[in-house]
Amino acid sequence: MPPIVALVGPTATGKSRLALELAVELDGEIVNADALQVYRGFDLGTAKPTREERARVRHHLIDVLAPEERFSAGRFARMARGALAEIGERGRLALVVGGSGFYLKALLEGLSPLPTGDERVRRELEERAGREGLESLRSELERVDPRGAARLAPGDRQRTLRALEVAVATGRPLSEWQDRTPAEPALEAVKLGLTLPRALLYDRIAARVGRMVESGWVEEVASLLERGVEPTAPAFQAIGYRQIARHLLGGDTLETALEETVRATRRYAKRQMTWFRGDAGIRWIHAQDPAEARREALDTLGRFRSR
């Protein structure tokens, strides 16, 4: 498989915009590495590329799943490798773009073989989550698999239950399974990361949430609920969607829901930076000036392609 470009970094740094410009300039195609843009109907709150943008540049792994379907790093890696192979056959540059660090790791480095699911254990955990709340199961995961729990956001229901399912069903923590030798060979990639000063990034996050609401985010969530998408669906665990859904179902006020969305997004951005800062192979680009970021990215990729 030919080398690829991975454009990474925390949310709201301008990855999608830069990726589009690079793809136009370098005759490339974009592979989405965001864990939520795969879901149909979840558009505004995931900052999904518009129809016009997708008409300009071919995108992969956008709108490929129903909201009720589960998505995982392993499934992403398999689908993304298929897309990369197709792009390579066309002789075009592949840009993998997103902020889901573990998904990118799964794609570029491969994942260790994991045990299959245990339906009985999964049902029991789902029932317990309904009775006791997710926080109780999160505490249990921290006891049996502290390393695995540290990788997950506190409200990540799907992955918390999956990690507990593996620990209960196999007697070994998921993090231990993940430490095994990957089944797939690693891929060569040029990794570019966008970064911003924390204060500016946090301001951008708040402003973006405001723009999403002005563009109809609340109405989008209401439409999804009216169509019968359950608030417990995997896609509804996304930041912002679950808060707005709770508001629409009679919980928090809209103001409270949006305040919590901004706080949760800022926490997520901080975790993203912590993850990516641990990767010494990323070439960091300051994203305060989009034009300068574009020039620096093109210069870096130009030197790579010439070699």
mmCIF file of C-alpha atoms in Angstrom, residues 84-207:
data_model
loop_
_atom_site.group_PDB
_atom_site.id
_atom_site.type_symbol
_atom_site.label_atom_id
_atom_site.label_comp_id
_atom_site.label_asym_id
_atom_site.label_seq_id
_atom_site.Cartn_x
_atom_site.Cartn_y
_atom_site.Cartn_z
ATOM 1 C CA LEU A 84 -6.877 3.125 1.119
ATOM 2 C CA ALA A 85 -6.313 0.191 -1.220
ATOM 3 C CA GLU A 86 -8.864 1.604 -3.673
ATOM 4 C CA ILE A 87 -7.269 5.058 -3.534
ATOM 5 C CA GLY A 88 -3.837 3.541 -4.109
ATOM 6 C CA GLU A 89 -5.086 1.632 -7.157
ATOM 7 C CA ARG A 90 -6.237 4.947 -8.632
ATOM 8 C CA GLY A 91 -2.781 6.400 -8.041
ATOM 9 C CA ARG A 92 -4.099 9.189 -5.833
ATOM 10 C CA LEU A 93 -2.930 10.567 -2.499
ATOM 11 C CA ALA A 94 -4.862 9.371 0.557
ATOM 12 C CA LEU A 95 -5.468 11.766 3.440
ATOM 13 C CA VAL A 96 -6.751 10.150 6.632
ATOM 14 C CA VAL A 97 -8.377 12.888 8.688
ATOM 15 C CA GLY A 98 -9.756 12.828 12.221
ATOM 16 C CA GLY A 99 -9.259 13.206 15.925
ATOM 17 C CA SER A 100 -9.993 9.660 17.099
ATOM 18 C CA GLY A 101 -6.502 8.704 18.221
ATOM 19 C CA PHE A 102 -7.197 5.058 18.970
ATOM 20 C CA TYR A 103 -8.879 4.597 15.573
ATOM 21 C CA LEU A 104 -5.828 6.019 13.818
ATOM 22 C CA LYS A 105 -3.560 3.782 15.876
ATOM 23 C CA ALA A 106 -5.668 0.777 14.883
ATOM 24 C CA LEU A 107 -5.355 1.716 11.208
ATOM 25 C CA LEU A 108 -1.668 2.605 11.099
ATOM 26 C CA GLU A 109 -0.224 0.121 13.595
ATOM 27 C CA GLY A 110 -2.792 -2.662 13.535
ATOM 28 C CA LEU A 111 -4.758 -4.165 16.412
ATOM 29 C CA SER A 112 -4.198 -7.284 18.418
ATOM 30 C CA PRO A 113 -6.760 -10.069 17.869
ATOM 31 C CA LEU A 114 -9.543 -9.665 20.420
ATOM 32 C CA PRO A 115 -12.048 -12.194 21.748
ATOM 33 C CA THR A 116 -15.472 -12.335 20.165
ATOM 34 C CA GLY A 117 -18.416 -10.927 22.108
ATOM 35 C CA ASP A 118 -20.416 -12.840 24.686
ATOM 36 C CA GLU A 119 -24.098 -12.086 24.145
ATOM 37 C CA ARG A 120 -25.170 -13.319 27.587
ATOM 38 C CA VAL A 121 -22.603 -11.193 29.425
ATOM 39 C CA ARG A 122 -23.446 -8.186 27.261
ATOM 40 C CA ARG A 123 -27.158 -8.447 28.085
ATOM 41 C CA GLU A 124 -26.407 -8.705 31.794
ATOM 42 C CA LEU A 125 -24.185 -5.622 31.665
ATOM 43 C CA GLU A 126 -26.805 -3.668 29.717
ATOM 44 C CA GLU A 127 -29.408 -4.552 32.343
ATOM 45 C CA ARG A 128 -27.050 -3.522 35.142
ATOM 46 C CA ALA A 129 -26.311 -0.235 33.413
ATOM 47 C CA GLY A 130 -30.037 0.430 33.260
ATOM 48 C CA ARG A 131 -30.513 -0.378 36.975
ATOM 49 C CA GLU A 132 -27.320 0.985 38.501
ATOM 50 C CA GLY A 133 -26.253 3.651 36.005
ATOM 51 C CA LEU A 134 -23.095 3.772 33.927
ATOM 52 C CA GLU A 135 -21.043 5.301 36.741
ATOM 53 C CA SER A 136 -21.296 2.089 38.769
ATOM 54 C CA LEU A 137 -19.996 -0.003 35.895
ATOM 55 C CA ARG A 138 -17.283 2.542 35.204
ATOM 56 C CA SER A 139 -16.077 2.138 38.798
ATOM 57 C CA GLU A 140 -16.002 -1.618 38.349
ATOM 58 C CA LEU A 141 -13.971 -1.258 35.149
ATOM 59 C CA GLU A 142 -11.461 0.957 36.970
ATOM 60 C CA ARG A 143 -10.937 -1.893 39.443
ATOM 61 C CA VAL A 144 -10.562 -4.746 36.944
ATOM 62 C CA ASP A 145 -8.888 -2.848 34.080
ATOM 63 C CA PRO A 146 -7.474 0.495 35.278
ATOM 64 C CA ARG A 147 -5.351 1.014 32.147
ATOM 65 C CA GLY A 148 -8.310 0.382 29.884
ATOM 66 C CA ALA A 149 -10.586 2.667 31.927
ATOM 67 C CA ALA A 150 -8.042 5.496 31.722
ATOM 68 C CA ARG A 151 -8.359 5.457 27.922
ATOM 69 C CA LEU A 152 -12.128 6.003 27.958
ATOM 70 C CA ALA A 153 -14.214 9.105 28.488
ATOM 71 C CA PRO A 154 -16.383 8.818 31.636
ATOM 72 C CA GLY A 155 -19.597 8.857 29.583
ATOM 73 C CA ASP A 156 -18.497 6.375 26.909
ATOM 74 C CA ARG A 157 -21.163 3.741 27.490
ATOM 75 C CA GLN A 158 -20.424 1.528 24.492
ATOM 76 C CA ARG A 159 -16.703 1.090 25.155
ATOM 77 C CA THR A 160 -17.117 0.824 28.920
ATOM 78 C CA LEU A 161 -19.539 -2.070 28.500
ATOM 79 C CA ARG A 162 -17.324 -3.704 25.866
ATOM 80 C CA ALA A 163 -14.259 -3.533 28.134
ATOM 81 C CA LEU A 164 -16.207 -5.026 31.037
ATOM 82 C CA GLU A 165 -17.671 -7.691 28.765
ATOM 83 C CA VAL A 166 -14.182 -8.843 27.772
ATOM 84 C CA ALA A 167 -12.929 -8.826 31.374
ATOM 85 C CA VAL A 168 -15.919 -10.792 32.659
ATOM 86 C CA ALA A 169 -16.103 -13.253 29.756
ATOM 87 C CA THR A 170 -12.374 -14.030 29.490
ATOM 88 C CA GLY A 171 -11.048 -13.279 32.960
ATOM 89 C CA ARG A 172 -8.424 -10.977 31.423
ATOM 90 C CA PRO A 173 -8.628 -7.190 30.998
ATOM 91 C CA LEU A 174 -9.147 -5.758 27.521
ATOM 92 C CA SER A 175 -5.940 -3.707 27.819
ATOM 93 C CA GLU A 176 -3.991 -6.963 28.211
ATOM 94 C CA TRP A 177 -5.521 -8.366 25.027
ATOM 95 C CA GLN A 178 -4.667 -5.134 23.218
ATOM 96 C CA ASP A 179 -0.989 -5.443 24.205
ATOM 97 C CA ARG A 180 -0.576 -8.537 22.063
ATOM 98 C CA THR A 181 1.161 -8.437 18.669
ATOM 99 C CA PRO A 182 -1.072 -6.810 16.015
ATOM 100 C CA ALA A 183 -2.528 -9.098 13.392
ATOM 101 C CA GLU A 184 -2.061 -6.554 10.577
ATOM 102 C CA PRO A 185 1.220 -5.014 9.348
ATOM 103 C CA ALA A 186 1.830 -1.344 10.078
ATOM 104 C CA LEU A 187 1.268 1.282 7.407
ATOM 105 C CA GLU A 188 3.722 4.005 6.468
ATOM 106 C CA ALA A 189 2.249 7.458 7.034
ATOM 107 C CA VAL A 190 3.270 11.083 7.113
ATOM 108 C CA LYS A 191 1.576 12.453 10.218
ATOM 109 C CA LEU A 192 0.703 16.139 10.438
ATOM 110 C CA GLY A 193 -0.923 17.544 13.568
ATOM 111 C CA LEU A 194 -2.769 20.828 13.957
ATOM 112 C CA THR A 195 -2.429 22.626 17.273
ATOM 113 C CA LEU A 196 -3.674 25.831 18.888
ATOM 114 C CA PRO A 197 -3.045 27.576 22.214
ATOM 115 C CA ARG A 198 -5.482 26.114 24.728
ATOM 116 C CA ALA A 199 -7.340 29.379 25.396
ATOM 117 C CA LEU A 200 -7.897 29.961 21.684
ATOM 118 C CA LEU A 201 -8.947 26.349 21.140
ATOM 119 C CA TYR A 202 -11.492 26.566 23.961
ATOM 120 C CA ASP A 203 -12.903 29.791 22.492
ATOM 121 C CA ARG A 204 -13.215 28.120 19.103
ATOM 122 C CA ILE A 205 -15.054 25.186 20.645
ATOM 123 C CA ALA A 206 -17.623 27.467 22.302
ATOM 124 C CA ALA A 207 -18.078 29.462 19.094
#
